[in-house]
Amino acid sequence: MEKARLLSKELAGSPRESAVSQDPIPVFDVRLEEADVDAVAQTLRSGWLTMGPRIEAFEAEFARHLGVQHAVATSSATAALHLAYLAAGVGPGDEVIVPGITFVATAAAARYCGARPVLAEVLGQHDLSIDPHDVEARIGPRTKAVCAVHYAGYAAPVAALTEICKKHGLALIEDAAHSPSATVPGEERRLGTLGLAGAFSFFSNKIISCGEGGLLATADDEVAAFARSRRSHAMTTGTWDRHRGHALGYDVVDTGFNYRMDEPRAALLSARLPRLESDIAERRRLTHRYRAMLRKVPGVSLPYSDEQVDASSCYVMAATVDPERRDPLRRLLSERFGIQTTVLYPSIAEFSAYSGDDQGPLPRCERVARSQITLPLYPHLGDERLERVVHAVRAGLEELDRGSGSR
Ligand SMILES: Cc1ncc(COP(=O)(O)O)c(C=O)c1O
């Protein structure tokens, strides 16, 4: 008890900046409504829990939302990426070019296929998307696909990547984990529908979440049929078909996976989907406000333009600071101001599991990984907490400038 009191005193700093008197601000926060809980409860009461009518309904709704022919619900975006790579023909000995700054799943899914993920540079501090020129330079005889990650919901340079993929006969896969409803600036077509297949995530910190879940979107009938079959052990009929008497048995036509979503998750997603656009509109408003305020804070740089914000799903509020001050600033924000931040993402090349796989230098990825800081953002963050975050960033950087913030 005494120890806890001492610790909060030590972390509190000056009374004006005390974290003790202020609520902590998490980097993300999920808020569900009663209707969401009811939808899940009704599903549990229905007695049908595995893939069935609610999955079918959610797939139809999400396909309509994206304006794409097929939506195949999966257990995660990682599963959807694996299925997308397989559908693109990626196999043992092949290579898939992915950005060096992304969640590890983008690269790991290539390894699931027996392929080698080839890490490419990002454009730089101003845009954390994969660099098309570097992609082209890394294409070799074994390259089968390129994966464009729409980092934080901001469109990767899809036009240039499509051109390159066409020229070299490669499949373009989109990792759209962060980008439901986002578009290329000035275009109507939604991210995740622009390549052979797009993978969406409904993991709990995502823009529309259900705990664990994903979805593969595609306009290609064969890719959709492949994904539907392989997500459920490549069985020719499903439990729901047999339950309804539509089938008596099944054949297994390949080695598939259990990548199924279940009914309670689909019910939760269907209940939340109608609020997706208004949630994103509020994320955009908050992002513009953050940017207007942070532009005035010396030492903070902001990737992307305001025009790009308007087309983005604004999954996170990304900023960059001098690499030397990034971690001390994060510590100050957490300990003194009660503000949680994250890094989106470390450079994949620096993970133990990937560092042995010589990829050549990736200086832009390394710099981004050392300078990026992700600030709290969620639709119910509100202006007051946002202002608290910006003031804390300013105060933290000033303190570090004075040299009193280092421990
Ligand atoms: C860019 C990116 N790709 C893929 C994934 C994997 O998503 P899931 O957790 O649904 O497998 C994530 C999740 O954080 C992600 O951020």
Short mmCIF file of C-alpha atoms and ligand atoms in Angstrom, two decimals:
data_model
loop_
_atom_site.label_atom_id
_atom_site.label_comp_id
_atom_site.label_asym_id
_atom_site.label_seq_id
_atom_site.Cartn_x
_atom_site.Cartn_y
_atom_site.Cartn_z
CA MET A 1 0.00 0.00 0.00
CA GLU A 2 2.72 2.43 1.14
CA LYS A 3 4.83 1.36 -1.82
CA ALA A 4 1.95 2.05 -4.22
CA ARG A 5 1.44 5.53 -2.76
CA LEU A 6 5.14 6.31 -3.08
CA LEU A 7 5.16 5.12 -6.66
CA SER A 8 2.23 7.32 -7.66
CA LYS A 9 3.90 10.28 -5.96
CA GLU A 10 7.11 9.66 -7.86
CA LEU A 11 5.23 9.41 -11.16
CA ALA A 12 2.95 12.32 -10.52
CA GLY A 13 5.40 15.13 -11.34
CA SER A 14 4.10 18.63 -10.77
CA PRO A 15 0.50 18.83 -9.48
CA ARG A 16 -0.57 20.50 -12.77
CA GLU A 17 0.56 17.45 -14.75
CA SER A 18 -0.45 14.82 -12.24
CA ALA A 19 -1.56 11.50 -13.73
CA VAL A 20 -3.08 10.59 -10.38
CA SER A 21 -5.78 13.22 -10.60
CA GLN A 22 -6.61 12.43 -14.24
CA ASP A 23 -8.10 9.39 -15.88
CA PRO A 24 -5.65 7.30 -17.85
CA ILE A 25 -6.13 7.54 -21.61
CA PRO A 26 -5.73 4.18 -23.39
CA VAL A 27 -4.42 4.09 -26.93
CA PHE A 28 -7.63 2.38 -28.09
CA ASP A 29 -10.92 1.60 -26.44
CA VAL A 30 -13.88 -0.52 -27.49
CA ARG A 31 -17.37 0.71 -26.72
CA LEU A 32 -20.30 -1.57 -27.45
CA GLU A 33 -23.98 -0.71 -27.33
CA GLU A 34 -26.79 -2.69 -25.72
CA ALA A 35 -28.02 -3.69 -29.18
CA ASP A 36 -24.62 -5.31 -29.87
CA VAL A 37 -24.81 -7.31 -26.66
CA ASP A 38 -28.42 -8.31 -27.44
CA ALA A 39 -27.45 -9.51 -30.91
CA VAL A 40 -24.78 -11.80 -29.40
CA ALA A 41 -27.10 -12.97 -26.61
CA GLN A 42 -29.82 -13.86 -29.12
CA THR A 43 -27.29 -15.85 -31.11
CA LEU A 44 -26.18 -17.75 -28.03
CA ARG A 45 -29.83 -18.50 -27.20
CA SER A 46 -30.46 -19.73 -30.74
CA GLY A 47 -28.29 -22.77 -30.06
CA TRP A 48 -26.48 -22.50 -33.43
CA LEU A 49 -22.94 -21.29 -32.81
CA THR A 50 -20.75 -22.32 -35.72
CA MET A 51 -20.84 -20.94 -39.28
CA GLY A 52 -24.47 -20.50 -40.31
CA PRO A 53 -27.08 -17.87 -41.24
CA ARG A 54 -25.45 -14.97 -39.37
CA ILE A 55 -22.16 -15.50 -41.21
CA GLU A 56 -24.05 -15.58 -44.51
CA ALA A 57 -25.86 -12.35 -43.58
CA PHE A 58 -22.69 -10.56 -42.45
CA GLU A 59 -20.81 -11.61 -45.57
CA ALA A 60 -23.60 -10.22 -47.77
CA GLU A 61 -23.72 -6.95 -45.79
CA PHE A 62 -19.94 -6.47 -45.85
CA ALA A 63 -19.73 -7.28 -49.57
CA ARG A 64 -22.43 -4.66 -50.21
CA HIS A 65 -20.60 -2.20 -47.99
CA LEU A 66 -17.37 -2.69 -49.94
CA GLY A 67 -19.08 -2.88 -53.33
CA VAL A 68 -17.35 -6.17 -54.07
CA GLN A 69 -18.77 -9.46 -55.35
CA HIS A 70 -17.52 -11.77 -52.62
CA ALA A 71 -16.81 -11.52 -48.90
CA VAL A 72 -15.58 -14.64 -47.11
CA ALA A 73 -15.54 -14.40 -43.30
CA THR A 74 -12.53 -15.99 -41.60
CA SER A 75 -11.16 -16.50 -38.10
CA SER A 76 -8.64 -13.64 -38.57
CA ALA A 77 -7.02 -11.40 -41.15
CA THR A 78 -3.94 -13.60 -40.86
CA ALA A 79 -6.06 -16.53 -42.07
CA ALA A 80 -7.48 -14.37 -44.87
CA LEU A 81 -3.94 -13.37 -45.94
CA HIS A 82 -2.85 -17.01 -45.94
CA LEU A 83 -5.83 -17.96 -48.12
CA ALA A 84 -5.20 -14.96 -50.41
CA TYR A 85 -1.53 -15.90 -50.93
CA LEU A 86 -2.48 -19.53 -51.60
CA ALA A 87 -5.18 -18.41 -54.05
CA ALA A 88 -2.50 -16.33 -55.82
CA GLY A 89 -0.54 -19.55 -56.31
CA VAL A 90 2.15 -18.81 -53.71
CA GLY A 91 3.92 -22.03 -52.76
CA PRO A 92 7.19 -23.45 -51.45
CA GLY A 93 10.26 -21.61 -52.76
CA ASP A 94 8.27 -18.59 -53.95
CA GLU A 95 8.66 -15.01 -52.76
CA VAL A 96 6.07 -12.46 -51.66
CA ILE A 97 7.12 -8.81 -51.44
CA VAL A 98 5.73 -7.11 -48.32
CA PRO A 99 6.55 -3.80 -46.62
CA GLY A 100 9.24 -3.89 -43.92
CA ILE A 101 6.91 -1.88 -41.67
CA THR A 102 3.71 -3.83 -41.04
CA PHE A 103 2.29 -6.25 -38.51
CA VAL A 104 4.26 -9.49 -38.70
CA ALA A 105 1.20 -11.40 -39.99
CA THR A 106 1.66 -9.89 -43.48
CA ALA A 107 5.04 -11.62 -43.71
CA ALA A 108 4.26 -14.72 -41.62
CA ALA A 109 1.36 -15.69 -43.91
CA ALA A 110 3.86 -15.98 -46.77
CA ARG A 111 5.93 -18.36 -44.65
CA TYR A 112 2.79 -20.46 -44.00
CA CYS A 113 2.82 -21.15 -47.77
CA GLY A 114 6.49 -22.18 -47.64
CA ALA A 115 7.42 -18.91 -49.35
CA ARG A 116 9.93 -16.25 -48.38
CA PRO A 117 8.65 -12.81 -47.47
CA VAL A 118 10.87 -10.23 -49.16
CA LEU A 119 10.84 -6.98 -47.20
CA ALA A 120 10.60 -3.73 -49.16
CA GLU A 121 11.21 -0.15 -48.10
CA VAL A 122 8.46 2.22 -47.08
CA LEU A 123 8.19 5.59 -48.81
CA GLY A 124 9.49 7.42 -45.73
CA GLN A 125 8.46 9.43 -42.70
CA HIS A 126 5.84 11.32 -44.77
CA ASP A 127 4.06 8.17 -45.98
CA LEU A 128 4.49 4.78 -44.34
CA SER A 129 3.28 2.78 -47.37
CA ILE A 130 5.40 0.34 -49.33
CA ASP A 131 7.61 2.07 -51.94
CA PRO A 132 6.68 0.87 -55.47
CA HIS A 133 10.19 1.61 -56.84
CA ASP A 134 11.77 -0.54 -54.18
CA VAL A 135 9.18 -3.26 -54.85
CA GLU A 136 10.16 -3.33 -58.52
CA ALA A 137 13.84 -3.50 -57.61
CA ARG A 138 13.23 -6.57 -55.44
CA ILE A 139 11.26 -8.60 -58.02
CA GLY A 140 13.08 -11.79 -58.95
CA PRO A 141 12.32 -15.04 -60.78
CA ARG A 142 10.59 -16.48 -57.69
CA THR A 143 8.34 -13.51 -56.92
CA LYS A 144 4.66 -14.51 -57.06
CA ALA A 145 2.83 -11.68 -55.29
CA VAL A 146 3.11 -8.23 -53.77
CA CYS A 147 1.20 -7.31 -50.63
CA ALA A 148 0.16 -3.67 -50.21
CA VAL A 149 -0.58 -2.75 -46.61
CA HIS A 150 -2.84 0.28 -46.23
CA TYR A 151 -1.00 1.47 -43.16
CA ALA A 152 -3.33 2.98 -40.53
CA GLY A 153 -6.10 3.05 -43.15
CA TYR A 154 -4.20 5.32 -45.60
CA ALA A 155 -4.10 4.05 -49.17
CA ALA A 156 -0.83 2.55 -50.37
CA PRO A 157 0.13 3.67 -53.92
CA VAL A 158 -2.18 1.13 -55.51
CA ALA A 159 -2.07 2.52 -59.07
CA ALA A 160 1.73 2.20 -59.26
CA LEU A 161 1.68 -1.23 -57.60
CA THR A 162 -1.04 -2.49 -59.97
CA GLU A 163 1.03 -1.34 -62.93
CA ILE A 164 4.14 -3.11 -61.63
CA CYS A 165 2.22 -6.31 -60.86
CA LYS A 166 0.68 -6.31 -64.36
CA LYS A 167 4.08 -5.74 -65.99
CA HIS A 168 5.68 -8.65 -64.12
CA GLY A 169 2.67 -11.01 -64.02
CA LEU A 170 2.30 -10.87 -60.23
CA ALA A 171 -0.74 -10.94 -58.00
CA LEU A 172 -1.51 -7.84 -55.93
CA ILE A 173 -2.87 -8.72 -52.48
CA GLU A 174 -4.11 -5.98 -50.15
CA ASP A 175 -3.64 -6.16 -46.41
CA ALA A 176 -6.68 -4.04 -45.56
CA ALA A 177 -6.63 -4.95 -41.85
CA HIS A 178 -6.82 -1.24 -40.95
CA SER A 179 -8.95 0.06 -43.77
CA PRO A 180 -12.64 -0.85 -43.91
CA SER A 181 -14.46 1.96 -45.82
CA ALA A 182 -11.26 3.74 -46.86
CA THR A 183 -10.59 4.70 -50.49
CA VAL A 184 -7.80 5.96 -52.69
CA PRO A 185 -8.04 9.78 -52.38
CA GLY A 186 -10.45 11.11 -54.99
CA GLU A 187 -11.79 7.64 -55.87
CA GLU A 188 -14.94 5.75 -54.90
CA ARG A 189 -13.48 2.25 -54.98
CA ARG A 190 -12.80 0.88 -51.54
CA LEU A 191 -9.41 -0.33 -50.32
CA GLY A 192 -9.29 -4.11 -50.09
CA THR A 193 -11.16 -4.48 -53.41
CA LEU A 194 -8.43 -3.29 -55.78
CA GLY A 195 -6.19 -6.35 -56.13
CA LEU A 196 -6.77 -10.08 -56.45
CA ALA A 197 -7.95 -10.24 -52.82
CA GLY A 198 -8.05 -8.04 -49.73
CA ALA A 199 -7.76 -9.15 -46.10
CA PHE A 200 -9.69 -7.31 -43.35
CA SER A 201 -9.23 -7.70 -39.59
CA PHE A 202 -11.87 -7.58 -36.87
CA PHE A 203 -9.33 -8.07 -34.05
CA SER A 204 -10.40 -6.26 -30.91
CA ASN A 205 -8.41 -3.03 -31.44
CA LYS A 206 -9.57 -2.64 -35.05
CA ILE A 207 -12.09 -0.12 -36.38
CA ILE A 208 -14.90 -2.68 -36.43
CA SER A 209 -14.09 -5.54 -34.12
CA CYS A 210 -15.49 -8.75 -32.68
CA GLY A 211 -12.52 -10.02 -30.63
CA GLU A 212 -10.94 -12.27 -33.26
CA GLY A 213 -12.10 -12.30 -36.87
CA GLY A 214 -11.23 -11.47 -40.44
CA LEU A 215 -12.56 -11.46 -43.98
CA LEU A 216 -11.30 -12.03 -47.49
CA ALA A 217 -12.83 -9.75 -50.16
CA THR A 218 -12.50 -10.49 -53.85
CA ALA A 219 -14.15 -9.87 -57.19
CA ASP A 220 -12.77 -13.15 -58.52
CA ASP A 221 -15.23 -16.10 -58.44
CA GLU A 222 -12.46 -18.71 -58.32
CA VAL A 223 -10.59 -17.00 -55.49
CA ALA A 224 -13.84 -16.76 -53.52
CA ALA A 225 -14.67 -20.44 -54.08
CA PHE A 226 -11.12 -21.42 -53.13
CA ALA A 227 -11.25 -19.38 -49.90
CA ARG A 228 -14.70 -20.71 -48.94
CA SER A 229 -13.53 -24.26 -49.42
CA ARG A 230 -10.11 -24.00 -47.73
CA ARG A 231 -11.35 -22.06 -44.69
CA SER A 232 -13.32 -25.18 -43.73
CA HIS A 233 -11.01 -28.14 -44.40
CA ALA A 234 -11.74 -28.14 -48.15
CA MET A 235 -14.96 -30.01 -47.38
CA THR A 236 -17.54 -30.01 -50.16
CA THR A 237 -20.41 -29.25 -47.75
CA GLY A 238 -20.64 -27.48 -44.39
CA THR A 239 -22.29 -28.39 -41.09
CA TRP A 240 -25.03 -25.81 -41.73
CA ASP A 241 -25.86 -27.41 -45.12
CA ARG A 242 -26.12 -30.82 -43.50
CA HIS A 243 -28.17 -29.45 -40.59
CA ARG A 244 -30.70 -28.04 -43.04
CA GLY A 245 -30.83 -31.34 -44.88
CA HIS A 246 -29.19 -29.84 -47.97
CA ALA A 247 -26.47 -32.49 -47.90
CA LEU A 248 -25.97 -35.91 -46.37
CA GLY A 249 -22.20 -36.15 -46.47
CA TYR A 250 -19.09 -34.51 -47.83
CA ASP A 251 -15.86 -35.10 -49.64
CA VAL A 252 -12.51 -33.47 -48.79
CA VAL A 253 -10.76 -32.23 -51.92
CA ASP A 254 -7.52 -30.77 -50.50
CA THR A 255 -5.74 -30.14 -47.22
CA GLY A 256 -7.71 -27.20 -45.88
CA PHE A 257 -7.79 -25.34 -42.57
CA ASN A 258 -10.16 -24.45 -39.80
CA TYR A 259 -10.27 -20.71 -40.54
CA ARG A 260 -13.99 -20.34 -39.81
CA MET A 261 -15.64 -17.45 -38.02
CA ASP A 262 -18.48 -18.33 -35.64
CA GLU A 263 -22.04 -17.01 -35.35
CA PRO A 264 -21.74 -14.83 -32.21
CA ARG A 265 -18.89 -12.90 -33.83
CA ALA A 266 -20.83 -12.45 -37.07
CA ALA A 267 -23.86 -11.23 -35.08
CA LEU A 268 -21.70 -8.67 -33.27
CA LEU A 269 -20.18 -7.44 -36.53
CA SER A 270 -23.61 -7.12 -38.20
CA ALA A 271 -24.87 -5.14 -35.23
CA ARG A 272 -21.86 -2.79 -35.40
CA LEU A 273 -21.64 -2.39 -39.18
CA PRO A 274 -24.37 0.31 -39.47
CA ARG A 275 -22.27 2.56 -37.19
CA LEU A 276 -19.02 2.05 -39.09
CA GLU A 277 -19.32 5.16 -41.30
CA SER A 278 -20.23 7.49 -38.43
CA ASP A 279 -17.42 6.02 -36.31
CA ILE A 280 -14.95 6.71 -39.11
CA ALA A 281 -16.33 10.22 -39.65
CA GLU A 282 -15.59 10.96 -35.98
CA ARG A 283 -12.13 9.39 -36.26
CA ARG A 284 -11.45 11.71 -39.22
CA ARG A 285 -12.68 14.76 -37.35
CA LEU A 286 -10.46 13.91 -34.39
CA THR A 287 -7.51 13.23 -36.69
CA HIS A 288 -7.86 16.65 -38.33
CA ARG A 289 -8.02 18.27 -34.88
CA TYR A 290 -4.97 16.34 -33.69
CA ARG A 291 -3.06 17.39 -36.81
CA ALA A 292 -4.03 21.05 -36.52
CA MET A 293 -2.80 21.10 -32.90
CA LEU A 294 0.27 18.89 -33.33
CA ARG A 295 1.53 20.98 -36.26
CA LYS A 296 2.21 23.69 -33.71
CA VAL A 297 4.27 21.40 -31.46
CA PRO A 298 7.99 21.72 -32.28
CA GLY A 299 9.62 18.34 -32.83
CA VAL A 300 6.49 16.49 -34.05
CA SER A 301 6.07 15.46 -37.71
CA LEU A 302 2.90 14.10 -39.23
CA PRO A 303 2.79 11.61 -42.07
CA TYR A 304 0.20 11.97 -44.87
CA SER A 305 -1.75 15.01 -46.08
CA ASP A 306 -5.16 16.33 -45.04
CA GLU A 307 -6.52 15.06 -48.36
CA GLN A 308 -5.27 11.58 -47.48
CA VAL A 309 -6.95 11.82 -44.07
CA ASP A 310 -10.30 12.43 -45.79
CA ALA A 311 -10.01 9.15 -47.72
CA SER A 312 -8.61 7.16 -44.80
CA SER A 313 -10.39 5.09 -42.15
CA CYS A 314 -8.05 6.77 -39.59
CA TYR A 315 -7.27 3.58 -37.69
CA VAL A 316 -4.57 5.21 -35.57
CA MET A 317 -3.11 8.67 -35.01
CA ALA A 318 0.45 8.31 -36.24
CA ALA A 319 3.16 10.88 -35.64
CA THR A 320 6.95 10.81 -35.70
CA VAL A 321 9.50 12.42 -33.42
CA ASP A 322 13.29 12.44 -33.25
CA PRO A 323 14.30 8.76 -32.68
CA GLU A 324 16.40 9.71 -29.66
CA ARG A 325 13.42 11.23 -27.90
CA ARG A 326 10.75 8.73 -28.91
CA ASP A 327 11.11 6.18 -26.08
CA PRO A 328 11.77 8.74 -23.33
CA LEU A 329 8.68 10.62 -24.53
CA ARG A 330 6.57 7.46 -24.46
CA ARG A 331 7.76 6.77 -20.91
CA LEU A 332 6.90 10.30 -19.79
CA LEU A 333 3.48 10.16 -21.42
CA SER A 334 2.71 6.90 -19.66
CA GLU A 335 4.21 7.52 -16.24
CA ARG A 336 3.52 11.19 -15.74
CA PHE A 337 0.41 11.82 -17.82
CA GLY A 338 -1.32 8.42 -17.80
CA ILE A 339 -1.35 8.31 -21.61
CA GLN A 340 -0.77 5.03 -23.38
CA THR A 341 0.98 5.02 -26.76
CA THR A 342 2.21 2.28 -29.07
CA VAL A 343 4.62 1.84 -31.97
CA LEU A 344 3.03 0.79 -35.25
CA TYR A 345 5.25 -1.14 -36.03
CA PRO A 346 8.76 -2.32 -35.21
CA SER A 347 10.72 -3.14 -38.36
CA ILE A 348 10.12 -6.81 -39.25
CA ALA A 349 13.78 -7.22 -40.27
CA GLU A 350 14.77 -6.63 -36.63
CA PHE A 351 12.67 -9.47 -35.16
CA SER A 352 14.74 -12.52 -34.16
CA ALA A 353 12.66 -14.76 -36.39
CA TYR A 354 13.36 -12.58 -39.44
CA SER A 355 16.78 -11.01 -38.79
CA GLY A 356 18.66 -14.06 -40.08
CA ASP A 357 16.86 -13.84 -43.42
CA ASP A 358 19.24 -11.39 -45.06
CA GLN A 359 17.14 -8.75 -46.79
CA GLY A 360 19.75 -6.06 -47.40
CA PRO A 361 19.55 -2.64 -45.78
CA LEU A 362 16.17 -1.03 -45.10
CA PRO A 363 17.21 2.36 -43.67
CA ARG A 364 13.82 4.04 -44.13
CA CYS A 365 12.02 1.21 -42.33
CA GLU A 366 14.57 1.38 -39.52
CA ARG A 367 14.15 5.12 -39.13
CA VAL A 368 10.35 4.90 -39.12
CA ALA A 369 10.46 2.08 -36.56
CA ARG A 370 12.57 4.25 -34.25
CA SER A 371 10.65 7.50 -34.66
CA GLN A 372 6.99 6.47 -34.96
CA ILE A 373 4.60 7.02 -32.08
CA THR A 374 0.90 6.15 -32.07
CA LEU A 375 -1.35 8.39 -29.98
CA PRO A 376 -4.80 7.48 -28.56
CA LEU A 377 -7.63 7.50 -31.10
CA TYR A 378 -11.13 6.04 -30.96
CA PRO A 379 -14.53 7.54 -31.81
CA HIS A 380 -15.46 8.43 -28.21
CA LEU A 381 -12.03 9.92 -27.36
CA GLY A 382 -13.54 13.42 -27.29
CA ASP A 383 -11.90 16.83 -27.67
CA GLU A 384 -10.94 17.23 -24.03
CA ARG A 385 -8.86 14.05 -23.87
CA LEU A 386 -7.37 14.78 -27.28
CA GLU A 387 -6.22 18.19 -26.02
CA ARG A 388 -4.77 16.53 -22.92
CA VAL A 389 -2.74 14.23 -25.16
CA VAL A 390 -1.41 17.11 -27.29
CA HIS A 391 -0.53 19.20 -24.23
CA ALA A 392 1.24 16.21 -22.71
CA VAL A 393 3.24 15.64 -25.91
CA ARG A 394 4.27 19.30 -25.92
CA ALA A 395 5.14 19.28 -22.20
CA GLY A 396 6.99 15.98 -22.54
CA LEU A 397 9.11 17.17 -25.45
CA GLU A 398 9.87 20.47 -23.70
CA GLU A 399 10.96 18.59 -20.62
CA LEU A 400 13.21 16.35 -22.68
CA ASP A 401 14.68 19.45 -24.35
CA ARG A 402 15.52 20.82 -20.94
CA GLY A 403 17.29 17.54 -20.28
CA SER A 404 15.30 16.77 -17.17
CA GLY A 405 13.23 13.97 -18.61
CA SER A 406 15.95 11.37 -18.92
CA ARG A 407 16.13 8.76 -16.18
C1 LIG B 1 -1.46 -4.73 -40.97
C2 LIG B 1 -2.03 -5.94 -40.30
N1 LIG B 1 -2.10 -7.07 -41.00
C3 LIG B 1 -2.61 -8.20 -40.47
C4 LIG B 1 -3.05 -8.23 -39.18
C5 LIG B 1 -3.55 -9.51 -38.61
O1 LIG B 1 -4.89 -9.41 -38.20
P1 LIG B 1 -5.54 -10.54 -37.31
O2 LIG B 1 -5.17 -10.26 -35.89
O3 LIG B 1 -7.01 -10.38 -37.54
O4 LIG B 1 -5.02 -11.84 -37.78
C6 LIG B 1 -3.01 -7.09 -38.40
C7 LIG B 1 -3.47 -7.10 -37.01
O5 LIG B 1 -3.06 -6.35 -36.15
C8 LIG B 1 -2.46 -5.89 -38.97
O6 LIG B 1 -2.37 -4.78 -38.26
#
